[in-house]
PDB file of C-alpha atoms in Angstrom:
ATOM      1  CA  MET O   1       3.365  39.868 225.027  1.00  0.00           C
ATOM      2  CA  GLU O   2       3.521  39.232 221.292  1.00  0.00           C
ATOM      3  CA  THR O   3       5.284  41.556 219.192  1.00  0.00           C
ATOM      4  CA  ASP O   4       3.289  42.479 216.111  1.00  0.00           C
ATOM      5  CA  PRO O   5       5.139  41.493 212.932  1.00  0.00           C
ATOM      6  CA  GLY O   6       4.307  44.667 211.263  1.00  0.00           C
ATOM      7  CA  HIS O   7       6.100  46.544 213.765  1.00  0.00           C
ATOM      8  CA  SER O   8       9.034  44.362 214.206  1.00  0.00           C
ATOM      9  CA  PRO O   9      12.816  45.782 213.406  1.00  0.00           C
ATOM     10  CA  THR O  10      12.943  43.586 210.569  1.00  0.00           C
ATOM     11  CA  ALA O  11       9.623  44.517 209.000  1.00  0.00           C
ATOM     12  CA  LYS O  12      10.361  48.241 209.737  1.00  0.00           C
ATOM     13  CA  LEU O  13      13.772  47.803 207.725  1.00  0.00           C
ATOM     14  CA  GLN O  14      12.200  45.976 204.751  1.00  0.00           C
ATOM     15  CA  LYS O  15       9.844  48.809 204.589  1.00  0.00           C
ATOM     16  CA  GLN O  16      12.382  51.514 204.756  1.00  0.00           C
ATOM     17  CA  GLY O  17      14.184  49.445 202.023  1.00  0.00           C
ATOM     18  CA  LYS O  18      11.270  49.423 199.630  1.00  0.00           C
ATOM     19  CA  LYS O  19      10.796  53.033 200.107  1.00  0.00           C
ATOM     20  CA  LEU O  20      14.368  53.810 199.393  1.00  0.00           C
ATOM     21  CA  SER O  21      14.510  51.670 196.498  1.00  0.00           C
ATOM     22  CA  ASP O  22      11.187  53.055 195.318  1.00  0.00           C
ATOM     23  CA  ALA O  23      12.545  56.562 195.640  1.00  0.00           C
ATOM     24  CA  LEU O  24      15.640  55.588 193.761  1.00  0.00           C
ATOM     25  CA  ARG O  25      14.066  54.031 190.842  1.00  0.00           C
ATOM     26  CA  ILE O  26      11.722  57.050 190.573  1.00  0.00           C
ATOM     27  CA  SER O  27      14.641  59.516 190.699  1.00  0.00           C
ATOM     28  CA  ALA O  28      16.704  57.725 188.068  1.00  0.00           C
ATOM     29  CA  TYR O  29      13.587  57.643 185.678  1.00  0.00           C
ATOM     30  CA  VAL O  30      12.916  61.734 186.301  1.00  0.00           C
ATOM     31  CA  PHE O  31      16.702  62.187 186.123  1.00  0.00           C
ATOM     32  CA  SER O  32      17.203  60.320 183.000  1.00  0.00           C
ATOM     33  CA  THR O  33      13.918  61.425 181.100  1.00  0.00           C
ATOM     34  CA  GLY O  34      14.713  65.259 182.308  1.00  0.00           C
ATOM     35  CA  LEU O  35      18.479  64.744 181.132  1.00  0.00           C
ATOM     36  CA  LEU O  36      17.518  63.520 177.642  1.00  0.00           C
ATOM     37  CA  MET O  37      14.706  66.264 177.186  1.00  0.00           C
ATOM     38  CA  PHE O  38      17.305  68.832 178.127  1.00  0.00           C
ATOM     39  CA  THR O  39      19.870  67.329 175.868  1.00  0.00           C
ATOM     40  CA  ALA O  40      17.637  67.461 172.968  1.00  0.00           C
ATOM     41  CA  LEU O  41      16.443  71.052 173.737  1.00  0.00           C
ATOM     42  CA  VAL O  42      19.863  72.228 174.125  1.00  0.00           C
ATOM     43  CA  ASN O  43      20.805  70.763 170.756  1.00  0.00           C
ATOM     44  CA  ALA O  44      17.674  72.107 169.047  1.00  0.00           C
ATOM     45  CA  SER O  45      17.768  75.368 170.634  1.00  0.00           C
ATOM     46  CA  SER O  46      21.485  75.839 169.690  1.00  0.00           C
ATOM     47  CA  TRP O  47      21.002  74.806 166.106  1.00  0.00           C
ATOM     48  CA  LEU O  48      18.189  77.185 165.841  1.00  0.00           C
ATOM     49  CA  MET O  49      20.129  80.112 167.369  1.00  0.00           C
ATOM     50  CA  GLN O  50      23.285  79.379 165.418  1.00  0.00           C
ATOM     51  CA  ASN O  51      21.989  78.452 162.008  1.00  0.00           C
ATOM     52  CA  ILE O  52      18.776  80.605 161.244  1.00  0.00           C
ATOM     53  CA  THR O  53      20.513  83.964 161.511  1.00  0.00           C
ATOM     54  CA  LEU O  54      20.027  84.486 165.054  1.00  0.00           C
ATOM     55  CA  GLY O  55      23.276  83.737 166.018  1.00  0.00           C
ATOM     56  CA  ASN O  56      24.603  86.135 163.369  1.00  0.00           C
ATOM     57  CA  PHE O  57      22.443  88.798 164.483  1.00  0.00           C
ATOM     58  CA  TRP O  58      23.067  88.896 168.223  1.00  0.00           C
ATOM     59  CA  GLN O  59      26.601  88.775 167.081  1.00  0.00           C
ATOM     60  CA  THR O  60      26.542  91.655 165.012  1.00  0.00           C
ATOM     61  CA  ALA O  61      24.263  93.668 167.611  1.00  0.00           C
ATOM     62  CA  TRP O  62      26.974  92.958 170.191  1.00  0.00           C
ATOM     63  CA  LEU O  63      30.063  94.108 168.128  1.00  0.00           C
ATOM     64  CA  GLU O  64      27.995  97.353 167.083  1.00  0.00           C
ATOM     65  CA  PHE O  65      27.290  97.921 170.966  1.00  0.00           C
ATOM     66  CA  TYR O  66      30.966  97.314 171.861  1.00  0.00           C
ATOM     67  CA  ASP O  67      32.230  99.612 169.203  1.00  0.00           C
ATOM     68  CA  TYR O  68      29.600 102.355 170.211  1.00  0.00           C
ATOM     69  CA  MET O  69      30.899 102.226 173.752  1.00  0.00           C
ATOM     70  CA  GLU O  70      34.439 102.371 172.291  1.00  0.00           C
ATOM     71  CA  GLY O  71      35.225  99.178 174.386  1.00  0.00           C
ATOM     72  CA  ASP O  72      34.705 100.956 177.798  1.00  0.00           C
ATOM     73  CA  GLU O  73      34.621  97.949 180.004  1.00  0.00           C
ATOM     74  CA  TRP O  74      33.406  99.626 183.167  1.00  0.00           C
ATOM     75  CA  THR O  75      30.682 101.434 181.224  1.00  0.00           C
ATOM     76  CA  ILE O  76      29.588  98.145 179.260  1.00  0.00           C
ATOM     77  CA  PHE O  77      29.674  96.099 182.966  1.00  0.00           C
ATOM     78  CA  LEU O  78      27.467  99.001 184.311  1.00  0.00           C
ATOM     79  CA  ILE O  79      24.954  98.642 181.655  1.00  0.00           C
ATOM     80  CA  GLY O  80      24.846  95.056 181.278  1.00  0.00           C
ATOM     81  CA  ALA O  81      25.032  94.066 185.401  1.00  0.00           C
ATOM     82  CA  ALA O  82      23.285  96.805 186.712  1.00  0.00           C
ATOM     83  CA  LEU O  83      20.997  99.027 184.380  1.00  0.00           C
ATOM     84  CA  VAL O  84      19.607  96.066 182.273  1.00  0.00           C
ATOM     85  CA  PRO O  85      18.526  93.757 185.263  1.00  0.00           C
ATOM     86  CA  ALA O  86      17.411  97.074 187.019  1.00  0.00           C
ATOM     87  CA  LEU O  87      15.066  97.776 184.161  1.00  0.00           C
ATOM     88  CA  ALA O  88      13.746  94.181 183.991  1.00  0.00           C
ATOM     89  CA  PHE O  89      12.989  94.315 187.532  1.00  0.00           C
ATOM     90  CA  TRP O  90      11.265  97.301 187.684  1.00  0.00           C
ATOM     91  CA  GLY O  91       9.663  96.865 184.332  1.00  0.00           C
ATOM     92  CA  PHE O  92       8.192  93.773 185.699  1.00  0.00           C
ATOM     93  CA  ASN O  93       7.287  94.947 189.119  1.00  0.00           C
ATOM     94  CA  GLY O  94       5.792  98.094 187.562  1.00  0.00           C
ATOM     95  CA  ILE O  95       2.873  95.901 186.013  1.00  0.00           C
ATOM     96  CA  LEU O  96       2.413  94.181 189.253  1.00  0.00           C
ATOM     97  CA  LEU O  97       2.278  97.210 191.075  1.00  0.00           C
ATOM     98  CA  VAL O  98      -0.540  98.715 189.347  1.00  0.00           C
ATOM     99  CA  ALA O  99      -2.527  95.612 190.143  1.00  0.00           C
ATOM    100  CA  ASP O 100      -1.427  95.611 193.744  1.00  0.00           C
ATOM    101  CA  ILE O 101      -2.538  99.235 194.249  1.00  0.00           C
ATOM    102  CA  THR O 102      -5.687  99.547 192.052  1.00  0.00           C
ATOM    103  CA  GLY O 103      -6.929  95.945 192.038  1.00  0.00           C
ATOM    104  CA  LYS O 104      -6.968  96.106 188.378  1.00  0.00           C
ATOM    105  CA  PRO O 105      -6.900  94.676 185.838  1.00  0.00           C
ATOM    106  CA  THR O 106      -8.658  91.764 186.776  1.00  0.00           C
ATOM    107  CA  PHE O 107      -7.025  89.511 184.551  1.00  0.00           C
ATOM    108  CA  ILE O 108      -4.024  89.605 186.882  1.00  0.00           C
ATOM    109  CA  THR O 109      -5.701  90.192 190.308  1.00  0.00           C
ATOM    110  CA  ARG O 110      -8.292  86.957 189.789  1.00  0.00           C
ATOM    111  CA  TYR O 111      -4.901  85.057 190.118  1.00  0.00           C
ATOM    112  CA  ARG O 112      -4.320  86.161 193.580  1.00  0.00           C
ATOM    113  CA  ILE O 113      -2.971  83.373 195.796  1.00  0.00           C
ATOM    114  CA  GLN O 114      -4.039  84.506 199.301  1.00  0.00           C
ATOM    115  CA  LEU O 115      -7.437  85.502 198.633  1.00  0.00           C
ATOM    116  CA  GLY O 116      -8.369  88.704 200.669  1.00  0.00           C
ATOM    117  CA  LYS O 117      -4.773  89.887 201.219  1.00  0.00           C
ATOM    118  CA  ASN O 118      -3.163  92.890 199.694  1.00  0.00           C
ATOM    119  CA  ASP O 119      -6.564  93.920 198.081  1.00  0.00           C
ATOM    120  CA  PRO O 120      -5.543  96.426 198.007  1.00  0.00           C
ATOM    121  CA  VAL O 121      -2.047  96.884 199.226  1.00  0.00           C
ATOM    122  CA  ASP O 122      -1.392  99.015 202.132  1.00  0.00           C
ATOM    123  CA  ARG O 123       0.127 102.105 200.580  1.00  0.00           C
ATOM    124  CA  LYS O 124       2.248 102.925 203.659  1.00  0.00           C
ATOM    125  CA  LYS O 125       3.753  99.745 203.772  1.00  0.00           C
ATOM    126  CA  LEU O 126       4.201  99.450 200.138  1.00  0.00           C
ATOM    127  CA  TRP O 127       6.148 102.702 199.874  1.00  0.00           C
ATOM    128  CA  LYS O 128       8.436 101.387 202.681  1.00  0.00           C
ATOM    129  CA  ALA O 129       9.047  98.388 200.730  1.00  0.00           C
ATOM    130  CA  ILE O 130       9.925 100.420 197.597  1.00  0.00           C
ATOM    131  CA  TYR O 131      12.423 102.815 199.313  1.00  0.00           C
ATOM    132  CA  THR O 132      14.087  99.783 200.979  1.00  0.00           C
ATOM    133  CA  ALA O 133      14.365  97.818 197.436  1.00  0.00           C
ATOM    134  CA  LEU O 134      15.988 100.960 195.854  1.00  0.00           C
ATOM    135  CA  GLY O 135      18.176 101.318 199.047  1.00  0.00           C
ATOM    136  CA  ASN O 136      19.501  97.948 198.728  1.00  0.00           C
ATOM    137  CA  GLN O 137      19.871  98.142 195.045  1.00  0.00           C
ATOM    138  CA  PHE O 138      21.961 101.686 194.988  1.00  0.00           C
ATOM    139  CA  PHE O 139      23.645 101.205 198.398  1.00  0.00           C
ATOM    140  CA  VAL O 140      24.311  97.374 198.774  1.00  0.00           C
ATOM    141  CA  SER O 141      24.080  95.855 195.134  1.00  0.00           C
ATOM    142  CA  PHE O 142      26.154  98.528 193.205  1.00  0.00           C
ATOM    143  CA  PRO O 143      29.346  98.475 195.649  1.00  0.00           C
ATOM    144  CA  MET O 144      29.328  94.647 195.258  1.00  0.00           C
ATOM    145  CA  LEU O 145      28.989  94.960 191.451  1.00  0.00           C
ATOM    146  CA  VAL O 146      32.277  97.153 191.612  1.00  0.00           C
ATOM    147  CA  ALA O 147      34.171  94.530 193.156  1.00  0.00           C
ATOM    148  CA  MET O 148      32.687  91.799 190.908  1.00  0.00           C
ATOM    149  CA  PHE O 149      33.880  94.055 187.961  1.00  0.00           C
ATOM    150  CA  TYR O 150      37.398  93.781 188.821  1.00  0.00           C
ATOM    151  CA  ILE O 151      37.155  89.918 189.569  1.00  0.00           C
ATOM    152  CA  MET O 152      35.413  89.487 185.934  1.00  0.00           C
ATOM    153  CA  GLN O 153      38.418  91.733 184.538  1.00  0.00           C
ATOM    154  CA  TRP O 154      40.781  89.276 186.058  1.00  0.00           C
ATOM    155  CA  TRP O 155      39.138  86.525 184.009  1.00  0.00           C
ATOM    156  CA  GLU O 156      39.863  88.334 180.710  1.00  0.00           C
ATOM    157  CA  ASN O 157      36.866  86.554 178.885  1.00  0.00           C
ATOM    158  CA  THR O 158      33.938  88.975 180.119  1.00  0.00           C
ATOM    159  CA  PHE O 159      34.183  91.594 177.617  1.00  0.00           C
ATOM    160  CA  SER O 160      35.325  89.508 174.845  1.00  0.00           C
ATOM    161  CA  LYS O 161      34.136  90.549 171.288  1.00  0.00           C
ATOM    162  CA  GLU O 162      32.936  86.856 170.499  1.00  0.00           C
ATOM    163  CA  LEU O 163      29.811  85.931 172.040  1.00  0.00           C
ATOM    164  CA  PRO O 164      29.544  82.442 173.676  1.00  0.00           C
ATOM    165  CA  THR O 165      27.259  79.971 171.854  1.00  0.00           C
ATOM    166  CA  PHE O 166      23.725  79.759 172.846  1.00  0.00           C
ATOM    167  CA  GLN O 167      24.609  76.292 173.986  1.00  0.00           C
ATOM    168  CA  TRP O 168      27.240  77.254 176.406  1.00  0.00           C
ATOM    169  CA  PHE O 169      24.912  79.795 177.779  1.00  0.00           C
ATOM    170  CA  LEU O 170      22.436  77.248 178.452  1.00  0.00           C
ATOM    171  CA  VAL O 171      25.084  75.332 180.220  1.00  0.00           C
ATOM    172  CA  GLU O 172      26.332  78.245 182.204  1.00  0.00           C
ATOM    173  CA  LEU O 173      22.596  78.995 182.998  1.00  0.00           C
ATOM    174  CA  SER O 174      22.038  75.182 184.758  1.00  0.00           C
ATOM    175  CA  ILE O 175      25.383  75.857 186.666  1.00  0.00           C
ATOM    176  CA  PHE O 176      24.241  79.200 188.042  1.00  0.00           C
ATOM    177  CA  THR O 177      20.808  77.862 189.041  1.00  0.00           C
ATOM    178  CA  VAL O 178      22.510  74.984 190.989  1.00  0.00           C
ATOM    179  CA  ILE O 179      25.007  77.014 192.694  1.00  0.00           C
ATOM    180  CA  GLU O 180      22.298  79.716 193.590  1.00  0.00           C
ATOM    181  CA  GLU O 181      19.854  77.021 194.839  1.00  0.00           C
ATOM    182  CA  ILE O 182      22.758  75.664 197.316  1.00  0.00           C
ATOM    183  CA  LEU O 183      23.859  78.983 198.509  1.00  0.00           C
ATOM    184  CA  PHE O 184      20.551  80.481 198.941  1.00  0.00           C
ATOM    185  CA  TYR O 185      19.014  77.352 200.666  1.00  0.00           C
ATOM    186  CA  TYR O 186      21.557  77.262 203.302  1.00  0.00           C
ATOM    187  CA  THR O 187      21.940  81.113 203.979  1.00  0.00           C
ATOM    188  CA  HIS O 188      18.097  81.449 204.072  1.00  0.00           C
ATOM    189  CA  ARG O 189      18.018  78.747 206.743  1.00  0.00           C
ATOM    190  CA  LEU O 190      21.052  80.374 208.711  1.00  0.00           C
ATOM    191  CA  VAL O 191      18.905  83.781 208.684  1.00  0.00           C
ATOM    192  CA  HIS O 192      16.107  81.830 210.130  1.00  0.00           C
ATOM    193  CA  HIS O 193      18.367  81.105 213.334  1.00  0.00           C
ATOM    194  CA  PRO O 194      16.358  82.706 216.046  1.00  0.00           C
ATOM    195  CA  VAL O 195      19.282  85.131 216.922  1.00  0.00           C
ATOM    196  CA  LEU O 196      19.614  86.073 213.061  1.00  0.00           C
ATOM    197  CA  TYR O 197      16.088  85.976 212.467  1.00  0.00           C
ATOM    198  CA  LYS O 198      14.990  88.845 215.271  1.00  0.00           C
ATOM    199  CA  HIS O 199      17.591  91.190 214.071  1.00  0.00           C
ATOM    200  CA  ILE O 200      17.644  90.462 210.343  1.00  0.00           C
ATOM    201  CA  HIS O 201      15.376  88.060 208.408  1.00  0.00           C
ATOM    202  CA  LYS O 202      12.217  89.354 210.528  1.00  0.00           C
ATOM    203  CA  LYS O 203      11.993  92.415 208.127  1.00  0.00           C
ATOM    204  CA  HIS O 204      11.509  90.356 204.998  1.00  0.00           C
ATOM    205  CA  HIS O 205       8.892  88.456 206.776  1.00  0.00           C
ATOM    206  CA  GLU O 206       6.833  91.346 207.792  1.00  0.00           C
ATOM    207  CA  TRP O 207       4.854  90.600 204.586  1.00  0.00           C
ATOM    208  CA  THR O 208       3.325  87.215 205.091  1.00  0.00           C
ATOM    209  CA  ALA O 209       1.107  87.764 201.771  1.00  0.00           C
ATOM    210  CA  PRO O 210       4.241  88.982 199.763  1.00  0.00           C
ATOM    211  CA  ILE O 211       4.266  90.970 196.521  1.00  0.00           C
ATOM    212  CA  GLY O 212       6.665  91.262 193.934  1.00  0.00           C
ATOM    213  CA  VAL O 213       8.855  94.226 195.039  1.00  0.00           C
ATOM    214  CA  VAL O 214       9.272  92.260 198.486  1.00  0.00           C
ATOM    215  CA  SER O 215      11.744  90.165 196.766  1.00  0.00           C
ATOM    216  CA  ILE O 216      14.401  92.446 197.560  1.00  0.00           C
ATOM    217  CA  TYR O 217      12.744  94.176 200.698  1.00  0.00           C
ATOM    218  CA  ALA O 218      15.526  92.937 203.292  1.00  0.00           C
ATOM    219  CA  HIS O 219      18.264  93.830 205.845  1.00  0.00           C
ATOM    220  CA  PRO O 220      21.249  94.793 203.901  1.00  0.00           C
ATOM    221  CA  ILE O 221      23.048  91.926 205.696  1.00  0.00           C
ATOM    222  CA  GLU O 222      20.507  89.620 204.375  1.00  0.00           C
ATOM    223  CA  HIS O 223      20.606  91.302 200.881  1.00  0.00           C
ATOM    224  CA  ILE O 224      24.203  90.598 200.729  1.00  0.00           C
ATOM    225  CA  VAL O 225      24.390  87.093 202.091  1.00  0.00           C
ATOM    226  CA  SER O 226      21.253  85.612 200.772  1.00  0.00           C
ATOM    227  CA  ASN O 227      19.978  87.605 198.120  1.00  0.00           C
ATOM    228  CA  THR O 228      22.910  88.896 195.941  1.00  0.00           C
ATOM    229  CA  LEU O 229      26.064  86.429 196.551  1.00  0.00           C
ATOM    230  CA  PRO O 230      23.881  83.684 195.608  1.00  0.00           C
ATOM    231  CA  VAL O 231      23.307  85.087 191.971  1.00  0.00           C
ATOM    232  CA  MET O 232      26.714  86.536 191.624  1.00  0.00           C
ATOM    233  CA  THR O 233      28.836  83.439 192.745  1.00  0.00           C
ATOM    234  CA  GLY O 234      27.946  81.492 189.491  1.00  0.00           C
ATOM    235  CA  PRO O 235      29.128  84.087 186.998  1.00  0.00           C
ATOM    236  CA  MET O 236      32.238  84.985 189.142  1.00  0.00           C
ATOM    237  CA  ILE O 237      33.346  81.408 189.202  1.00  0.00           C
ATOM    238  CA  MET O 238      32.683  80.591 185.392  1.00  0.00           C
ATOM    239  CA  GLY O 239      34.050  84.005 184.412  1.00  0.00           C
ATOM    240  CA  SER O 240      31.046  84.532 182.158  1.00  0.00           C
ATOM    241  CA  HIS O 241      30.473  86.929 179.392  1.00  0.00           C
ATOM    242  CA  ILE O 242      28.833  90.243 180.193  1.00  0.00           C
ATOM    243  CA  VAL O 243      25.898  89.226 177.929  1.00  0.00           C
ATOM    244  CA  SER O 244      25.421  85.910 180.049  1.00  0.00           C
ATOM    245  CA  VAL O 245      25.916  88.016 183.232  1.00  0.00           C
ATOM    246  CA  SER O 246      23.224  90.322 182.125  1.00  0.00           C
ATOM    247  CA  ALA O 247      20.889  87.780 181.100  1.00  0.00           C
ATOM    248  CA  TRP O 248      21.205  85.725 184.432  1.00  0.00           C
ATOM    249  CA  PHE O 249      20.681  88.686 186.410  1.00  0.00           C
ATOM    250  CA  SER O 250      17.729  89.847 184.803  1.00  0.00           C
ATOM    251  CA  ILE O 251      16.279  86.084 184.988  1.00  0.00           C
ATOM    252  CA  ALA O 252      16.881  85.776 188.559  1.00  0.00           C
ATOM    253  CA  LEU O 253      15.411  89.156 189.272  1.00  0.00           C
ATOM    254  CA  VAL O 254      12.200  88.601 187.280  1.00  0.00           C
ATOM    255  CA  THR O 255      12.038  84.857 188.875  1.00  0.00           C
ATOM    256  CA  THR O 256      12.383  85.941 192.418  1.00  0.00           C
ATOM    257  CA  SER O 257       9.758  88.681 191.649  1.00  0.00           C
ATOM    258  CA  ILE O 258       7.442  86.035 190.206  1.00  0.00           C
ATOM    259  CA  SER O 259       8.078  84.022 193.331  1.00  0.00           C
ATOM    260  CA  HIS O 260       6.932  86.986 195.777  1.00  0.00           C
ATOM    261  CA  CYS O 261       4.342  88.457 193.289  1.00  0.00           C
ATOM    262  CA  GLY O 262       1.375  86.786 195.177  1.00  0.00           C
ATOM    263  CA  TYR O 263      -0.436  86.081 191.741  1.00  0.00           C
ATOM    264  CA  HIS O 264      -0.234  82.488 190.245  1.00  0.00           C
ATOM    265  CA  LEU O 265      -0.359  83.739 186.609  1.00  0.00           C
ATOM    266  CA  PRO O 266      -0.904  81.432 183.619  1.00  0.00           C
ATOM    267  CA  LEU O 267       2.155  80.084 181.917  1.00  0.00           C
ATOM    268  CA  LEU O 268       4.375  81.454 184.478  1.00  0.00           C
ATOM    269  CA  PRO O 269       6.654  79.600 186.898  1.00  0.00           C
ATOM    270  CA  SER O 270       4.392  78.848 189.940  1.00  0.00           C
ATOM    271  CA  PRO O 271       4.841  81.022 192.831  1.00  0.00           C
ATOM    272  CA  GLU O 272       3.101  78.690 195.391  1.00  0.00           C
ATOM    273  CA  PHE O 273       6.424  77.227 196.908  1.00  0.00           C
ATOM    274  CA  HIS O 274       7.737  80.624 198.262  1.00  0.00           C
ATOM    275  CA  ASP O 275       4.390  81.947 198.857  1.00  0.00           C
ATOM    276  CA  PHE O 276       3.823  79.191 201.269  1.00  0.00           C
ATOM    277  CA  HIS O 277       7.367  79.806 203.097  1.00  0.00           C
ATOM    278  CA  HIS O 278       6.008  83.444 203.727  1.00  0.00           C
ATOM    279  CA  LEU O 279       2.951  81.921 205.211  1.00  0.00           C
ATOM    280  CA  LYS O 280       4.249  79.350 207.480  1.00  0.00           C
ATOM    281  CA  PHE O 281       7.838  80.695 207.929  1.00  0.00           C
ATOM    282  CA  ASN O 282       9.581  77.505 208.600  1.00  0.00           C
ATOM    283  CA  GLN O 283       8.884  75.666 205.277  1.00  0.00           C
ATOM    284  CA  CYS O 284      10.329  75.816 201.770  1.00  0.00           C
ATOM    285  CA  TYR O 285      13.536  77.566 202.257  1.00  0.00           C
ATOM    286  CA  GLY O 286      15.054  76.938 198.937  1.00  0.00           C
ATOM    287  CA  VAL O 287      14.602  78.138 195.194  1.00  0.00           C
ATOM    288  CA  LEU O 288      13.963  74.875 193.242  1.00  0.00           C
ATOM    289  CA  GLY O 289      12.725  72.834 196.114  1.00  0.00           C
ATOM    290  CA  VAL O 290      15.435  69.986 195.749  1.00  0.00           C
ATOM    291  CA  LEU O 291      17.230  70.766 199.158  1.00  0.00           C
ATOM    292  CA  ASP O 292      13.775  71.215 200.973  1.00  0.00           C
ATOM    293  CA  PHE O 293      13.095  67.712 199.712  1.00  0.00           C
ATOM    294  CA  LEU O 294      16.410  66.303 200.903  1.00  0.00           C
ATOM    295  CA  HIS O 295      16.202  67.930 204.101  1.00  0.00           C
ATOM    296  CA  GLY O 296      12.730  67.580 204.799  1.00  0.00           C
ATOM    297  CA  THR O 297      11.742  71.141 205.188  1.00  0.00           C
ATOM    298  CA  ASP O 298       8.811  70.754 202.550  1.00  0.00           C
ATOM    299  CA  LYS O 299       6.800  68.240 204.422  1.00  0.00           C
ATOM    300  CA  MET O 300       3.952  70.420 205.580  1.00  0.00           C
ATOM    301  CA  PHE O 301       4.052  72.059 201.877  1.00  0.00           C
ATOM    302  CA  ARG O 302       3.525  68.829 200.241  1.00  0.00           C
ATOM    303  CA  GLN O 303       0.484  68.179 202.475  1.00  0.00           C
ATOM    304  CA  SER O 304      -1.184  71.313 201.761  1.00  0.00           C
ATOM    305  CA  LYS O 305      -3.449  72.202 198.745  1.00  0.00           C
ATOM    306  CA  ALA O 306      -0.738  74.864 198.006  1.00  0.00           C
ATOM    307  CA  PHE O 307       1.324  71.864 196.974  1.00  0.00           C
ATOM    308  CA  GLU O 308      -1.466  70.513 194.635  1.00  0.00           C
ATOM    309  CA  ARG O 309      -1.496  74.161 192.997  1.00  0.00           C
ATOM    310  CA  HIS O 310       2.258  73.958 192.418  1.00  0.00           C
ATOM    311  CA  LYS O 311       2.394  73.557 188.850  1.00  0.00           C
ATOM    312  CA  VAL O 312       2.546  75.982 185.596  1.00  0.00           C
ATOM    313  CA  LEU O 313      -1.179  77.115 185.016  1.00  0.00           C
ATOM    314  CA  LEU O 314      -2.131  76.087 181.334  1.00  0.00           C
ATOM    315  CA  SER O 315      -5.821  77.275 181.551  1.00  0.00           C
ATOM    316  CA  LEU O 316      -7.282  80.750 182.261  1.00  0.00           C
ATOM    317  CA  THR O 317      -9.017  79.198 185.341  1.00  0.00           C
ATOM    318  CA  PRO O 318      -7.274  80.412 188.358  1.00  0.00           C
ATOM    319  CA  LEU O 319      -5.989  77.519 190.433  1.00  0.00           C
ATOM    320  CA  SER O 320      -7.512  79.095 193.724  1.00  0.00           C
ATOM    321  CA  GLU O 321     -10.773  78.168 192.060  1.00  0.00           C
ATOM    322  CA  SER O 322      -9.939  74.716 190.829  1.00  0.00           C
ATOM    323  CA  ILE O 323      -8.100  73.624 193.694  1.00  0.00           C
ATOM    324  CA  PRO O 324      -9.703  75.720 196.515  1.00  0.00           C
ATOM    325  CA  GLU O 325      -8.234  75.690 200.152  1.00  0.00           C
ATOM    326  CA  PRO O 326     -10.709  73.638 202.568  1.00  0.00           C
ATOM    327  CA  PRO O 327     -13.053  75.530 204.711  1.00  0.00           C
ATOM    328  CA  LYS O 328     -11.811  76.730 207.974  1.00  0.00           C
ATOM    329  CA  LYS O 329     -13.032  74.533 210.943  1.00  0.00           C
ATOM    330  CA  GLU O 330     -15.314  76.501 213.081  1.00  0.00           C
ATOM    331  CA  GLU O 331     -14.145  76.815 216.863  1.00  0.00           C
TER     332      GLU O 331
END
C-alpha cells in the first residue's frame, strides 16, 4: 500500500513549519507596527497633555481638590476608587437600561447583536440583576477596597500632590490591561470547571443574551476572584496614584459594560467577542482575546459571522445588517 506523499510525516512537518513561520512573520509585523504606532501616540499625547495647558489644568485641579479634602486620604480614596467608578458604571448603564426596558431610542436598539432577544428585557430578571450588582458593589467590592486602601498607603505615592505624567499613565494603563487579561482569562476558565460552574459561575450565565448591568451580576466568590482582583491587582503592584486608579477602575467598568451590553454601537469597542461567550459558553474566555488565540479557545468564534463583525463600527449601518447570520437550516 503506497503512502500519499501529501500525508507523510515529512510533509506534515513541513506544512506545520510553514504555518509556524508564517504566524511568526505576521506576529512580528503586527507587533512592530503596533509598537511604532503606540510609541508615536504616547509621545504625541504626552506632548499635547503636558504642553498645551492641559497638564497644568489637571495638576491645579488635583491640588485644589486635595486641599479641599484637607488631605484626608481615606475620603480621597473613597471618592476616587469607589464613587467615581460607580457613577461611571451606573451612568453608562442607565442609558442602556432605558433602551433595554423601553426599546427606545431606536438609534441604540437597532444595533442589537442577538436580534429578538431582550426586546424588551424581562423586568423580573432585570431587577434581580440590578439587586445583585448593587449587592456585589456594596458588600464585596467595598470591603476589598478597604484592604486595598492600606496596601496603597504602604506605597506612599498614591496620594502624592504631584500627578503622574500622562505618558506614565499610558504605560500603567498598558500594564494594568495585560495583568487583567492574564488573571481574568485563567480565573474565568477556572470557574467554568464543571464543579465550580454549577455552584458559582452558572449564575452569570443565566443571561445567554447579556445586558450591560450583567457585567457584575455574579456569585460573590466569582465577583472577588474573577471580576475584582484582576482589575485591582495592577494598581496595587504598581503603587499607582489615586487619579490613575480612579481612571482605570472607571475604564474597566465601562469597558466590561460595553462587552455585555448586547449592542454593537458605532465607534465603541466591539462586544461581539464576549457576547459570543455568553451564547456558546465554552469560547472566548478573555478580555483582549490574546490568550484565547494562544490556547485555541476561540476556534469556533473565528469561524463565525460574529468574528467578521468583531471590529469597531465606523458607519451607521448595523453590522447585523451588513454581515447577517446565515439563515437557519430547516429540520
